[in-house]
Short mmCIF file of C-alpha atoms in Angstrom, two decimals:
data_model
loop_
_atom_site.label_atom_id
_atom_site.label_comp_id
_atom_site.label_asym_id
_atom_site.label_seq_id
_atom_site.Cartn_x
_atom_site.Cartn_y
_atom_site.Cartn_z
CA MET A 76 110.84 95.15 119.38
CA ALA A 77 110.08 92.36 116.93
CA TRP A 78 107.53 90.08 115.33
CA THR A 79 107.38 86.37 116.13
CA VAL A 80 105.70 84.30 113.40
CA THR A 81 104.50 80.72 113.82
CA TYR A 82 102.23 78.04 112.37
CA ASP A 83 101.45 76.76 115.88
CA LEU A 84 98.01 77.87 117.08
CA GLU A 85 98.63 76.88 120.69
CA GLU A 86 101.89 78.84 120.78
CA PHE A 87 100.00 81.87 119.45
CA ARG A 88 97.22 81.49 121.99
CA VAL A 89 99.68 81.29 124.87
CA ALA A 90 101.74 84.26 123.66
CA ALA A 91 99.05 86.61 122.33
CA GLY A 92 95.86 85.45 124.02
CA GLY A 93 96.22 87.79 126.96
CA PHE A 94 96.72 90.78 124.69
CA LEU A 95 93.68 89.90 122.57
CA ARG A 96 91.45 89.36 125.60
CA THR A 97 92.47 92.68 127.14
CA HIS A 98 90.62 94.44 124.31
CA PRO A 99 87.92 91.90 123.33
CA ALA A 100 85.70 94.34 121.40
CA ARG A 101 88.45 95.68 119.15
CA ASN A 102 89.92 92.19 118.72
CA THR A 103 86.56 90.51 118.14
CA THR A 104 87.37 88.99 114.75
CA LEU A 105 90.78 87.69 115.78
CA LEU A 106 89.28 86.12 118.90
CA THR A 107 86.40 84.45 117.06
CA VAL A 108 88.63 83.10 114.29
CA VAL A 109 91.02 81.64 116.89
CA SER A 110 88.03 80.09 118.65
CA SER A 111 86.78 78.50 115.42
CA LEU A 112 90.24 77.13 114.60
CA THR A 113 90.54 75.69 118.11
CA VAL A 114 87.19 73.91 117.78
CA ALA A 115 87.31 72.83 114.13
CA GLY A 116 91.04 72.50 113.42
CA SER A 117 93.48 74.29 111.15
CA GLY A 118 91.56 73.35 107.99
CA ARG A 119 88.50 75.34 109.07
CA TYR A 120 88.98 78.07 106.45
CA GLY A 121 91.04 76.41 103.73
CA ASP A 122 93.62 73.79 102.84
CA GLU A 123 96.70 75.95 103.49
CA PRO A 124 97.89 76.13 107.12
CA PRO A 125 97.09 79.34 109.02
CA VAL A 126 99.92 81.68 110.01
CA TYR A 127 100.05 83.61 113.29
CA GLY A 128 102.23 86.31 114.78
CA TRP A 129 102.63 88.74 117.65
CA TRP A 130 104.54 91.99 118.12
CA THR A 131 106.62 92.41 121.28
CA GLY A 132 107.26 95.96 122.43
CA GLU A 133 110.27 97.49 124.17
CA GLY A 134 109.16 96.32 127.62
CA GLY A 135 108.71 92.72 126.47
CA ALA A 136 104.89 92.85 126.45
CA VAL A 137 102.80 91.79 123.46
CA GLU A 138 101.42 94.92 121.80
CA GLY A 139 99.93 93.56 118.57
CA ALA A 140 98.95 90.42 116.71
CA PHE A 141 97.94 89.07 113.32
CA LEU A 142 96.72 85.86 111.77
CA CYS A 143 96.13 84.70 108.23
CA THR A 144 93.90 81.82 107.13
CA PRO A 145 94.51 81.49 103.37
CA PRO A 146 92.81 82.29 101.04
CA TYR A 147 91.66 85.15 103.28
CA PRO A 148 93.96 88.18 103.71
CA PRO A 149 95.87 88.79 106.93
CA LEU A 150 93.74 89.98 109.82
CA LEU A 151 95.52 92.52 112.02
CA SER A 152 94.88 93.90 115.48
CA ALA A 153 95.44 97.60 116.04
CA LEU A 154 99.17 98.14 115.46
CA SER A 155 101.60 100.99 115.82
CA GLY A 156 103.01 102.39 112.60
CA GLU A 157 106.35 100.73 113.34
CA ALA A 158 104.74 97.33 113.90
CA SER A 159 102.62 97.64 110.72
CA ARG A 160 105.62 98.51 108.57
CA ALA A 161 107.77 95.80 110.14
CA LEU A 162 105.10 93.16 109.46
CA ALA A 163 104.82 94.28 105.83
CA ARG A 164 108.60 93.92 105.45
CA ILE A 165 108.61 90.43 106.95
CA LEU A 166 105.74 89.15 104.81
CA ALA A 167 107.07 90.76 101.63
CA ARG A 168 110.60 89.49 102.17
CA ASP A 169 109.54 85.95 103.09
CA GLY A 170 107.21 85.46 100.13
CA GLU A 171 105.88 82.14 101.43
CA LEU A 172 102.51 83.59 102.37
CA LYS A 173 100.57 84.99 99.42
CA VAL A 174 99.27 88.32 100.71
CA THR A 175 96.21 89.30 98.68
CA GLY A 176 95.11 92.18 100.89
CA VAL A 177 94.60 93.17 104.50
CA ASN A 178 91.72 93.33 106.96
CA ALA A 179 92.09 95.69 109.94
CA GLY A 180 90.97 98.88 111.60
CA ARG A 181 91.17 101.81 109.22
CA GLU A 182 94.43 103.36 110.46
CA THR A 183 96.30 100.06 110.72
CA ALA A 184 95.02 98.86 107.33
CA GLU A 185 96.06 102.07 105.62
CA THR A 186 99.53 102.07 107.22
CA PHE A 187 100.16 98.42 106.32
CA ALA A 188 98.87 98.97 102.76
CA THR A 189 101.14 101.98 102.20
CA ALA A 190 104.15 99.97 103.37
CA TRP A 191 103.11 97.03 101.18
CA GLU A 192 102.76 99.27 98.12
CA ASP A 193 106.23 100.75 98.74
CA LEU A 194 107.81 97.32 99.17
CA THR A 195 106.13 95.43 96.34
CA GLY A 196 104.74 97.96 93.88
CA ALA A 197 101.27 96.53 94.44
CA VAL A 198 98.23 98.80 94.39
CA ALA A 199 95.73 98.69 97.26
CA THR A 200 92.03 99.03 96.52
CA VAL A 201 89.14 99.20 98.97
CA GLU A 202 86.93 96.12 98.76
CA GLN A 203 84.67 96.87 101.73
CA THR A 204 84.39 99.35 104.57
CA HIS A 205 82.85 97.88 107.72
CA ARG A 206 81.68 99.62 110.87
CA LEU A 207 81.94 97.84 114.20
CA TYR A 208 79.01 98.54 116.53
CA ARG A 209 78.62 97.82 120.24
CA LEU A 210 75.23 97.33 121.90
CA ASP A 211 74.29 100.06 124.34
CA ALA A 212 70.69 99.90 125.62
CA LEU A 213 68.73 97.34 123.60
CA THR A 214 65.57 98.81 122.04
CA PRO A 215 63.53 95.98 120.49
CA PRO A 216 61.20 96.82 117.57
CA ASP A 217 57.93 98.31 118.76
CA PRO A 218 55.59 97.09 117.54
CA ALA A 219 57.29 93.76 116.97
CA PRO A 220 56.41 91.85 113.81
CA PRO A 221 54.21 88.79 114.22
CA GLY A 222 56.00 85.61 115.20
CA ARG A 223 58.47 84.53 117.84
CA PRO A 224 62.16 83.68 118.19
CA ARG A 225 63.58 80.22 118.83
CA ILE A 226 67.00 78.60 118.78
CA ALA A 227 67.69 76.83 115.50
CA THR A 228 68.20 73.06 115.57
CA THR A 229 69.61 70.47 113.21
CA ALA A 230 66.10 70.18 111.73
CA ASP A 231 66.69 73.67 110.27
CA ARG A 232 70.09 72.78 108.79
CA ASP A 233 69.13 72.43 105.12
CA LEU A 234 67.12 75.66 105.14
CA LEU A 235 69.92 77.54 106.90
CA ILE A 236 72.49 76.31 104.38
CA THR A 237 70.26 77.64 101.59
CA TRP A 238 69.93 80.97 103.39
CA TYR A 239 73.66 81.24 104.08
CA GLU A 240 74.36 80.50 100.43
CA GLY A 241 72.06 83.40 99.59
CA PHE A 242 73.89 85.58 102.09
CA ALA A 243 77.21 84.60 100.49
CA ARG A 244 76.01 85.48 96.98
CA GLU A 245 74.70 88.87 98.08
CA THR A 246 77.62 89.94 100.25
CA GLY A 247 80.64 88.13 98.82
CA ALA A 248 81.34 86.75 102.30
CA LEU A 249 81.49 83.12 103.46
CA ARG A 250 83.94 81.91 100.86
CA ASP A 251 84.63 78.90 103.07
CA ASP A 252 82.35 75.89 103.43
CA VAL A 253 78.83 77.21 104.12
CA ALA A 254 77.66 73.90 105.58
CA ALA A 255 80.61 73.93 107.99
CA GLN A 256 79.67 77.46 109.06
CA VAL A 257 76.10 76.37 109.76
CA ASP A 258 77.23 73.24 111.63
CA ASP A 259 79.67 75.27 113.70
CA LYS A 260 76.96 77.67 114.85
CA LEU A 261 74.38 74.96 115.43
CA GLY A 262 76.97 73.24 117.62
CA HIS A 263 76.82 76.03 120.20
CA ASP A 264 73.17 77.12 119.73
CA GLY A 265 74.50 80.09 117.79
CA ILE A 266 71.58 80.71 115.40
CA THR A 267 68.20 82.18 116.29
CA VAL A 268 65.35 82.03 113.78
CA TRP A 269 62.28 84.21 113.74
CA GLU A 270 59.34 81.89 113.20
CA LEU A 271 55.88 82.80 111.89
CA ASP A 272 53.11 80.20 112.04
CA GLY A 273 55.69 77.44 112.43
CA ARG A 274 57.77 78.66 109.46
CA PRO A 275 61.23 80.27 109.83
CA VAL A 276 61.26 83.67 108.08
CA ALA A 277 64.61 85.14 109.17
CA CYS A 278 67.72 84.29 111.17
CA ALA A 279 70.51 85.91 113.14
CA GLY A 280 73.71 84.21 114.26
CA ILE A 281 76.05 84.88 117.15
CA SER A 282 79.58 83.78 117.95
CA ARG A 283 80.74 81.86 120.98
CA THR A 284 81.27 84.08 124.00
CA ILE A 285 84.95 84.88 124.50
CA ALA A 286 86.31 87.15 127.22
CA GLY A 287 82.80 88.46 127.86
CA MET A 288 82.30 89.31 124.17
CA ALA A 289 80.04 87.85 121.48
CA ARG A 290 79.38 89.11 117.96
CA VAL A 291 76.09 88.99 116.06
CA SER A 292 76.52 88.03 112.41
CA LEU A 293 74.86 86.45 109.40
CA VAL A 294 71.54 88.23 109.78
CA TYR A 295 69.42 87.12 106.84
CA THR A 296 65.89 87.29 105.50
CA PRO A 297 64.94 85.71 102.14
CA PRO A 298 64.27 88.42 99.51
CA GLU A 299 60.56 87.63 99.24
CA LEU A 300 60.07 88.19 102.99
CA ARG A 301 62.00 91.42 103.45
CA GLY A 302 60.59 94.72 104.62
CA ARG A 303 58.44 93.18 107.35
CA GLY A 304 60.75 93.63 110.34
CA TYR A 305 61.77 89.99 110.74
CA ALA A 306 65.54 90.61 110.61
CA GLY A 307 65.34 93.34 113.21
CA ALA A 308 63.25 91.14 115.48
CA ALA A 309 65.70 88.22 115.13
CA THR A 310 68.66 90.52 115.82
CA ALA A 311 66.95 91.99 118.89
CA ALA A 312 66.13 88.49 120.15
CA VAL A 313 69.67 87.14 119.81
CA SER A 314 71.14 90.35 121.25
CA GLY A 315 68.78 90.28 124.24
CA ALA A 316 69.51 86.62 124.90
CA ALA A 317 73.24 87.34 124.91
CA ARG A 318 72.78 90.16 127.39
CA ALA A 319 70.59 87.96 129.58
CA ALA A 320 73.31 85.30 129.55
CA GLY A 321 75.80 87.81 130.93
CA VAL A 322 77.66 88.81 127.76
CA GLN A 323 79.21 92.20 128.46
CA GLU A 324 80.18 93.25 124.92
CA VAL A 325 77.57 92.44 122.24
CA LEU A 326 78.96 93.52 118.88
CA LEU A 327 78.22 93.42 115.18
CA PHE A 328 79.74 94.61 111.91
CA THR A 329 77.88 96.35 109.10
CA ASP A 330 78.84 97.18 105.54
CA LEU A 331 78.91 100.98 105.39
CA ASP A 332 77.57 100.80 101.83
CA ASN A 333 74.30 99.42 103.22
CA PRO A 334 72.42 102.34 104.83
CA THR A 335 69.40 100.16 105.62
CA SER A 336 71.27 97.80 107.95
CA ASN A 337 73.23 100.63 109.58
CA ALA A 338 70.02 102.49 110.40
CA LEU A 339 68.32 99.30 111.64
CA TYR A 340 71.05 98.38 114.10
CA GLN A 341 71.25 101.90 115.48
CA ARG A 342 67.49 101.84 116.11
CA LEU A 343 68.04 98.63 118.10
CA GLY A 344 70.59 100.36 120.32
CA TYR A 345 73.92 99.61 118.66
CA ARG A 346 76.46 102.45 118.69
CA PRO A 347 79.51 102.91 116.39
CA LEU A 348 82.85 101.82 117.82
CA GLU A 349 85.32 101.94 114.92
CA ASP A 350 85.65 101.43 111.16
CA HIS A 351 87.52 98.57 109.49
CA LEU A 352 88.83 98.28 105.94
CA LEU A 353 89.10 95.20 103.76
CA LEU A 354 91.72 96.06 101.13
CA SER A 355 92.84 94.03 98.12
CA PHE A 356 96.32 94.24 96.59
CA ILE A 357 96.85 94.15 92.85
CA ALA A 358 100.29 92.65 92.56
CA ALA A 359 103.17 94.04 90.53
CA GLU A 360 106.59 92.54 89.82
CA ARG A 361 109.19 94.28 91.95
CA THR A 362 112.22 93.24 93.96
CA VAL A 363 111.86 93.69 97.69
CA PRO A 364 114.78 95.73 99.07
CA GLU A 365 117.06 93.97 101.54
CA GLN A 366 117.77 96.99 103.74
CA GLY A 367 115.64 97.97 106.70
CA HIS A 368 114.93 94.47 108.01
CA PRO A 369 113.51 94.44 111.52
CA SER A 370 115.88 93.11 114.13
#
């Protein structure tokens, strides 16, 4: 049993792609990040090259994976305790990759963080707790707010960049190039706007479809237009369109500190699947022990 670590995206896709696609809902973020890197190149999220890895079990099958696109923390699939601790040892011992935190399902994140604290003396703090939802039976708002949905076009680009910048300020997300994020989604018709009297009043994005899965994200309404049901209508529209196009797993994440969005998505028919933690590490000077290296 061992980790293989590489800077080669294609090598990672060949080795770990089957594992990730076997569980597309639980590996949604890994799959969508790999898709974005494949389309836009290794510089999609920052100047430093991404790092990838996969865990091979006793029988020779891939049983876990991770990737890291600096400056973002490593993103982990569900891992066994042994695999989590072994990855922490490898990353701590190597030192080439600056590990600022971890993003994973709750159990895996906590196991990795405990190992990291033991190895480095760092202290893990919770930055965000996210809940992954999966669409069950879609229940659009009734009554629906006035207006209609439409696919965003390049004519909406400047407005969407302004909205995404607002989303970034409010949530702390989208630390990468906002314009690139907008262009990426426009490139695959991945943004739906809710339009009232010819004026966009809200938007909802969706990822490319991978292994029958797509994830709704970046749902936004300008502050002055909130409380009128536009975000819910846009989310219902993009979710329904995905289902109509044959997407089997329609997903979204919420911040558990936002009860309004969690209640909204459940009214639309989304059901909880699992919780994820985004942890940050406050570094401390400490020598990493040499014993206990994975074979």
